[in-house]
Coordinates of N, CA and C in Angstrom, one line a residue:
X1 N 28.9 -43.5 6.8 CA 29.7 -42.3 6.5 C 29.1 -41.6 5.3
X2 N 28.8 -42.4 4.2 CA 28.2 -41.8 3.0 C 26.9 -41.1 3.3
X3 N 26.1 -41.6 4.2 CA 24.8 -41.0 4.5 C 25.0 -39.7 5.2
X4 N 26.0 -39.5 6.0 CA 26.3 -38.3 6.7 C 26.7 -37.2 5.7
X5 N 27.6 -37.6 4.7 CA 28.0 -36.7 3.7 C 26.9 -36.3 2.8
X6 N 26.0 -37.2 2.5 CA 24.8 -36.8 1.6 C 23.9 -35.9 2.4
X7 N 23.7 -36.1 3.7 CA 22.8 -35.2 4.5 C 23.5 -33.9 4.5
X8 N 24.8 -33.8 4.8 CA 25.5 -32.5 4.8 C 25.4 -31.8 3.5
X9 N 25.6 -32.5 2.4 CA 25.5 -31.8 1.1 C 24.1 -31.3 0.8
X10 N 23.1 -32.1 1.3 CA 21.7 -31.7 1.1 C 21.4 -30.4 1.9
X11 N 21.9 -30.4 3.1 CA 21.7 -29.2 3.9 C 22.4 -27.9 3.3
X12 N 23.5 -28.1 2.8 CA 24.3 -27.0 2.2 C 23.5 -26.6 0.9
X13 N 23.0 -27.5 0.2 CA 22.2 -27.1 -1.0 C 20.9 -26.3 -0.6
X14 N 20.3 -26.7 0.4 CA 19.1 -26.0 0.9 C 19.5 -24.6 1.4
X15 N 20.6 -24.5 2.1 CA 21.0 -23.2 2.5 C 21.3 -22.3 1.3
X16 N 22.0 -22.8 0.3 CA 22.3 -22.0 -0.9 C 21.0 -21.6 -1.6
X17 N 20.0 -22.4 -1.6 CA 18.7 -22.1 -2.3 C 18.1 -20.9 -1.5
X18 N 18.1 -21.0 -0.2 CA 17.5 -20.0 0.6 C 18.2 -18.6 0.4
X19 N 19.5 -18.6 0.4 CA 20.3 -17.4 0.1 C 20.0 -16.9 -1.3
X20 N 19.9 -17.8 -2.3 CA 19.6 -17.3 -3.6 C 18.2 -16.7 -3.8
X21 N 17.2 -17.3 -3.1 CA 15.9 -16.7 -3.2 C 15.8 -15.3 -2.5
X22 N 16.5 -15.2 -1.4 CA 16.4 -14.0 -0.6 C 17.2 -12.9 -1.2
X23 N 18.2 -13.2 -2.0 CA 19.1 -12.1 -2.5 C 19.0 -12.0 -4.0
X24 N 19.2 -13.1 -4.7 CA 19.5 -13.1 -6.1 C 18.3 -13.0 -7.1
X25 N 17.1 -13.5 -6.7 CA 16.0 -13.6 -7.6 C 15.2 -12.4 -7.7
X26 N 15.3 -11.5 -6.7 CA 14.5 -10.2 -6.7 C 15.5 -9.1 -6.9
X27 N 15.4 -8.4 -8.1 CA 16.4 -7.4 -8.4 C 16.1 -6.1 -7.5
X28 N 17.0 -5.3 -7.3 CA 16.8 -4.1 -6.5 C 15.8 -3.1 -7.1
X29 N 15.7 -3.2 -8.5 CA 14.7 -2.3 -9.1 C 13.3 -2.7 -8.7
X30 N 13.0 -4.0 -8.5 CA 11.7 -4.4 -8.1 C 11.3 -4.2 -6.7
X31 N 12.3 -4.1 -5.8 CA 12.0 -3.9 -4.4 C 11.8 -2.5 -4.0
X32 N 12.1 -1.5 -4.8 CA 11.9 -0.1 -4.4 C 10.5 0.3 -4.8
X33 N 10.1 1.4 -4.2 CA 8.8 1.9 -4.4 C 8.7 2.5 -5.8
X34 N 7.6 2.3 -6.4 CA 7.5 2.9 -7.8 C 7.3 4.4 -7.7
X35 N 7.1 4.9 -6.5 CA 7.0 6.4 -6.3 C 8.4 6.9 -5.9
X36 N 9.3 7.0 -7.0 CA 10.6 7.3 -6.7 C 10.8 8.8 -6.4
X37 N 9.9 9.6 -6.9 CA 10.0 11.1 -6.6 C 8.9 11.4 -5.6
X38 N 9.2 11.1 -4.3 CA 8.3 11.3 -3.3 C 8.0 12.8 -3.0
X39 N 8.9 13.7 -3.4 CA 8.7 15.1 -3.2 C 7.7 15.7 -4.2
X40 N 7.4 15.0 -5.3 CA 6.5 15.5 -6.3 C 5.1 15.4 -5.7
X41 N 4.3 16.5 -6.0 CA 2.9 16.5 -5.5 C 2.1 15.6 -6.4
X42 N 1.3 14.8 -5.8 CA 0.3 14.0 -6.5 C -1.0 14.7 -6.5
X43 N -1.6 14.8 -7.7 CA -2.8 15.5 -7.8 C -4.0 14.5 -7.9
X44 N -5.2 15.0 -7.5 CA -6.4 14.1 -7.6 C -6.5 13.7 -9.1
X45 N -6.7 12.4 -9.3 CA -6.8 11.9 -10.6 C -5.6 11.2 -11.1
X46 N -4.5 11.4 -10.4 CA -3.2 10.8 -10.8 C -3.1 9.3 -10.4
X47 N -2.5 8.6 -11.3 CA -2.3 7.1 -11.1 C -0.9 6.8 -10.8
X48 N -0.7 5.9 -9.9 CA 0.6 5.3 -9.6 C 0.5 3.8 -9.7
X49 N 1.7 3.1 -10.1 CA 1.7 1.7 -10.3 C 2.7 1.0 -9.5
X50 N 2.4 -0.1 -9.0 CA 3.4 -1.0 -8.2 C 3.1 -2.4 -8.6
X51 N 4.1 -3.0 -9.3 CA 4.0 -4.4 -9.7 C 2.7 -4.8 -10.3
X52 N 2.2 -4.1 -11.2 CA 1.0 -4.5 -11.9 C -0.3 -4.1 -11.2
X53 N -0.2 -3.3 -10.1 CA -1.4 -2.8 -9.4 C -1.4 -1.3 -9.6
X54 N -2.4 -0.8 -10.3 CA -2.5 0.7 -10.6 C -3.5 1.2 -9.6
X55 N -3.2 2.3 -8.9 CA -4.1 2.9 -8.0 C -4.2 4.4 -8.4
X56 N -5.5 4.8 -8.5 CA -5.8 6.2 -8.9 C -6.5 6.9 -7.7
X57 N -6.0 8.0 -7.3 CA -6.6 8.8 -6.2 C -7.7 9.7 -6.9
X58 N -8.9 9.3 -6.7 CA -10.0 10.0 -7.4 C -10.5 11.3 -6.7
X59 N -10.6 11.2 -5.3 CA -11.1 12.3 -4.6 C -10.8 12.1 -3.1
X60 N -10.7 13.3 -2.4 CA -10.5 13.2 -0.9 C -11.5 14.2 -0.3
X61 N -12.4 13.7 0.6 CA -13.4 14.5 1.3 C -13.2 14.4 2.8
X62 N -13.6 15.4 3.5 CA -13.5 15.4 4.9 C -14.8 15.8 5.6
X63 N -15.0 15.3 6.8 CA -16.1 15.6 7.6 C -15.6 15.8 9.0
X64 N -16.0 16.9 9.7 CA -15.6 17.1 11.0 C -16.3 16.1 12.0
X65 N -15.6 15.2 12.6 CA -16.1 14.2 13.5 C -16.4 14.8 14.9
X66 N -15.4 15.3 15.5 CA -15.5 16.0 16.8 C -14.7 17.3 16.7
X67 N -14.5 17.9 17.8 CA -13.8 19.2 17.8 C -12.4 19.1 17.3
X68 N -11.7 18.0 17.6 CA -10.3 17.9 17.2 C -10.1 16.7 16.3
X69 N -11.1 16.1 15.7 CA -11.0 14.9 14.8 C -11.7 15.2 13.5
X70 N -11.1 14.5 12.5 CA -11.7 14.6 11.1 C -11.9 13.1 10.6
X71 N -12.9 13.0 9.8 CA -13.1 11.8 9.0 C -12.6 12.1 7.6
X72 N -11.5 11.5 7.2 CA -11.0 11.7 5.8 C -11.4 10.5 5.0
X73 N -12.1 10.7 3.9 CA -12.5 9.6 3.0 C -11.7 9.8 1.7
X74 N -11.0 8.7 1.4 CA -10.1 8.7 0.2 C -10.8 7.8 -0.8
X75 N -11.2 8.3 -2.0 CA -11.8 7.6 -3.0 C -10.8 7.1 -4.0
X76 N -10.7 5.8 -4.2 CA -9.7 5.2 -5.1 C -10.3 4.3 -6.2
X77 N -9.5 4.1 -7.2 CA -9.8 3.1 -8.2 C -8.5 2.2 -8.3
X78 N -8.7 0.9 -8.2 CA -7.6 0.0 -8.2 C -7.8 -0.9 -9.5
X79 N -6.8 -1.0 -10.3 CA -6.8 -1.8 -11.5 C -5.7 -2.9 -11.4
X80 N -6.1 -4.1 -11.7 CA -5.2 -5.2 -11.7 C -4.7 -5.5 -13.1
X81 N -3.4 -5.1 -13.3 CA -2.8 -5.3 -14.6 C -2.0 -6.6 -14.7
X82 N -2.0 -7.3 -13.6 CA -1.2 -8.6 -13.6 C -2.0 -9.7 -14.4
X83 N -1.3 -10.8 -14.6 CA -2.0 -11.9 -15.3 C -2.7 -12.8 -14.3
X84 N -2.6 -12.5 -13.1 CA -3.3 -13.4 -12.0 C -4.2 -12.5 -11.1
X85 N -5.0 -13.2 -10.4 CA -5.9 -12.5 -9.4 C -5.0 -12.0 -8.3
X86 N -5.4 -10.8 -7.8 CA -4.7 -10.2 -6.6 C -5.7 -10.2 -5.4
X87 N -5.1 -10.2 -4.2 CA -5.9 -10.0 -3.0 C -5.6 -8.6 -2.5
X88 N -6.6 -7.8 -2.5 CA -6.5 -6.4 -2.0 C -7.0 -6.3 -0.6
X89 N -6.3 -5.8 0.3 CA -6.7 -5.7 1.7 C -6.6 -4.2 2.2
X90 N -7.6 -3.8 3.0 CA -7.5 -2.5 3.6 C -6.4 -2.4 4.6
X91 N -5.8 -3.5 5.0 CA -4.7 -3.4 6.0 C -3.4 -2.9 5.3
X92 N -3.4 -2.9 3.9 CA -2.3 -2.4 3.2 C -2.4 -0.9 3.0
X93 N -3.5 -0.3 3.4 CA -3.7 1.1 3.2 C -3.7 1.9 4.5
X94 N -2.9 2.9 4.6 CA -2.8 3.7 5.8 C -2.8 5.2 5.4
X95 N -3.2 6.0 6.4 CA -3.1 7.5 6.2 C -2.2 8.0 7.3
X96 N -1.2 8.7 6.9 CA -0.2 9.2 7.9 C -0.3 10.8 8.0
X97 N -0.2 11.3 9.2 CA -0.3 12.7 9.4 C 1.1 13.3 9.3
X98 N 1.2 14.6 9.5 CA 2.4 15.4 9.3 C 3.4 15.1 10.5
X99 N 2.9 14.5 11.5 CA 3.8 14.1 12.7 C 4.2 12.7 12.6
X100 N 4.0 12.0 11.4 CA 4.4 10.7 11.1 C 3.6 9.6 11.9
X101 N 2.4 9.9 12.3 CA 1.6 8.9 13.0 C 0.7 8.3 11.9
X102 N 0.6 7.0 11.8 CA -0.2 6.3 10.8 C -1.5 5.8 11.4
X103 N -2.6 5.9 10.6 CA -3.9 5.5 11.0 C -4.5 4.5 10.1
X104 N -5.1 3.4 10.6 CA -5.7 2.4 9.8 C -7.1 2.8 9.5
X105 N -7.8 2.1 8.6 CA -9.1 2.5 8.1 C -10.1 2.3 9.3
X106 N -11.2 3.1 9.1 CA -12.2 3.1 10.1 C -13.4 2.3 9.5
X107 N -13.7 1.2 10.0 CA -14.7 0.3 9.4 C -16.1 0.8 9.9
X108 N -16.2 1.7 10.9 CA -17.6 2.1 11.3 C -18.1 3.4 10.6
X109 N -17.4 3.8 9.6 CA -17.8 4.9 8.8 C -18.4 4.5 7.5
X110 N -19.5 5.0 7.1 CA -20.2 4.6 5.8 C -19.4 5.2 4.6
X111 N -19.1 4.3 3.7 CA -18.3 4.6 2.5 C -19.0 4.1 1.3
X112 N -18.6 4.6 0.1 CA -19.1 4.1 -1.2 C -18.2 3.0 -1.6
X113 N -18.9 1.9 -2.2 CA -18.1 0.8 -2.8 C -17.4 0.0 -1.7
X114 N -16.9 -1.1 -2.2 CA -16.1 -2.0 -1.3 C -14.8 -2.2 -1.9
X115 N -13.8 -1.7 -1.2 CA -12.4 -2.0 -1.6 C -11.9 -3.1 -0.8
X116 N -11.4 -4.1 -1.4 CA -10.9 -5.3 -0.7 C -11.4 -6.6 -1.4
X117 N -10.7 -7.6 -1.0 CA -11.0 -8.9 -1.6 C -10.2 -9.2 -2.8
X118 N -10.7 -10.1 -3.7 CA -10.0 -10.6 -4.8 C -10.3 -9.7 -6.0
X119 N -9.3 -9.3 -6.8 CA -9.5 -8.6 -8.1 C -8.9 -9.5 -9.2
X120 N -9.8 -10.0 -10.1 CA -9.2 -10.8 -11.2 C -8.4 -10.0 -12.1
X121 N -7.5 -10.7 -12.9 CA -6.7 -10.1 -13.9 C -7.5 -9.2 -14.8
X122 N -7.0 -7.9 -15.0 CA -7.6 -7.0 -15.9 C -8.8 -6.3 -15.4
X123 N -9.3 -6.6 -14.2 CA -10.5 -6.0 -13.6 C -10.1 -4.7 -12.8
X124 N -11.2 -3.9 -12.6 CA -11.1 -2.6 -11.9 C -12.1 -2.6 -10.8
X125 N -11.7 -2.0 -9.6 CA -12.6 -1.8 -8.5 C -12.4 -0.4 -8.0
X126 N -13.5 0.3 -7.6 CA -13.5 1.6 -7.1 C -14.2 1.6 -5.7
X127 N -13.8 2.5 -4.9 CA -14.5 2.6 -3.6 C -13.8 3.6 -2.7
X128 N -14.3 3.8 -1.5 CA -13.7 4.8 -0.5 C -13.2 4.0 0.7
X129 N -12.1 4.6 1.2 CA -11.6 4.2 2.5 C -11.7 5.3 3.5
X130 N -12.2 5.1 4.7 CA -12.3 6.2 5.6 C -11.3 6.1 6.8
X131 N -10.9 7.2 7.2 CA -9.9 7.3 8.4 C -10.4 8.3 9.3
X132 N -10.3 8.0 10.6 CA -10.5 9.0 11.7 C -9.2 9.5 12.2
X133 N -8.9 10.8 12.0 CA -7.6 11.3 12.3 C -7.7 12.6 13.1
X134 N -6.6 13.0 13.8 CA -6.6 14.3 14.4 C -6.7 15.5 13.3
X135 N -7.2 16.6 13.7 CA -7.3 17.7 12.8 C -5.9 18.0 12.2
X136 N -5.9 18.3 11.0 CA -4.6 18.7 10.3 C -5.0 19.0 8.8
X137 N -4.0 19.4 8.1 CA -4.1 19.7 6.7 C -3.3 18.9 5.8
X138 N -2.2 18.3 6.3 CA -1.3 17.6 5.5 C -1.3 16.1 5.9
X139 N -1.5 15.2 4.9 CA -1.5 13.8 5.2 C -0.8 13.1 4.0
X140 N -0.5 11.8 4.1 CA -0.1 11.0 3.0 C -0.9 9.7 3.1
X141 N -1.5 9.4 1.9 CA -2.2 8.1 1.8 C -1.1 7.1 1.3
X142 N -1.0 5.9 1.9 CA 0.1 5.0 1.6 C -0.5 3.6 1.3
X143 N -0.2 3.0 0.2 CA -0.5 1.6 -0.1 C 0.9 0.9 0.0
X144 N 0.9 -0.2 0.8 CA 2.1 -0.9 1.0 C 1.9 -2.4 0.6
X145 N 2.8 -2.9 -0.2 CA 2.8 -4.3 -0.6 C 3.8 -5.0 0.4
X146 N 3.2 -5.6 1.4 CA 4.1 -6.2 2.5 C 4.8 -7.4 2.1
X147 N 4.3 -8.1 1.1 CA 4.9 -9.4 0.6 C 6.1 -9.2 -0.3
X148 N 5.9 -8.3 -1.3 CA 6.9 -8.1 -2.3 C 7.7 -6.8 -2.1
X149 N 7.4 -6.2 -1.0 CA 8.1 -4.9 -0.6 C 7.9 -3.8 -1.7
X150 N 7.2 -2.8 -1.3 CA 7.1 -1.7 -2.2 C 5.9 -0.8 -1.6
X151 N 5.9 0.4 -2.0 CA 5.0 1.4 -1.5 C 4.6 2.5 -2.5
X152 N 3.3 2.8 -2.5 CA 2.9 4.0 -3.2 C 2.5 5.1 -2.2
X153 N 2.9 6.3 -2.4 CA 2.6 7.4 -1.5 C 1.9 8.5 -2.3
X154 N 0.7 8.9 -1.8 CA 0.0 10.0 -2.3 C -0.1 11.1 -1.3
X155 N 0.7 12.2 -1.5 CA 0.5 13.4 -0.6 C -0.9 14.0 -0.7
X156 N -1.4 14.4 0.4 CA -2.8 15.0 0.4 C -2.7 16.3 1.2
X157 N -3.1 17.4 0.6 CA -3.3 18.7 1.2 C -4.8 19.0 1.3
X158 N -5.3 19.1 2.5 CA -6.7 19.4 2.6 C -7.0 20.9 2.6
X159 N -8.0 21.2 1.8 CA -8.5 22.6 1.7 C -9.7 22.7 2.6
X160 N -9.5 23.2 3.8 CA -10.6 23.4 4.8 C -10.8 24.8 5.2

């Protein structure tokens, strides 16, 4: 009988720990995007920060791919302000058009630098990410932290 009570108490303790981790240890301030003013225009050269990762939008260039497609290259600088190494993935970066369709990076387009991999504490990496998208003038570059929940949004207006 004592063993059953101890097992039951252990299971209850585990359940309480799971609830505490999922609710109590991460404050609401940390789970929101650091881009609280999404309506504000982000200009080239502006930096946004999310949990110790600073991303600067250096430049946006376009190349006409086909009659109705563009290659949009987004030049970024990523700085790791954390005390630990971070893993940067291109899967965390998308380009969304004005109709709310998101596009992942195009690996078959030649770009400058290599964005991705591990970035040690205090280090900086620069490079381009390319996207093949339908013709348009309004896009949003988005960096999403899928693990700790948060997002940086850079509005992009193309001058073509």
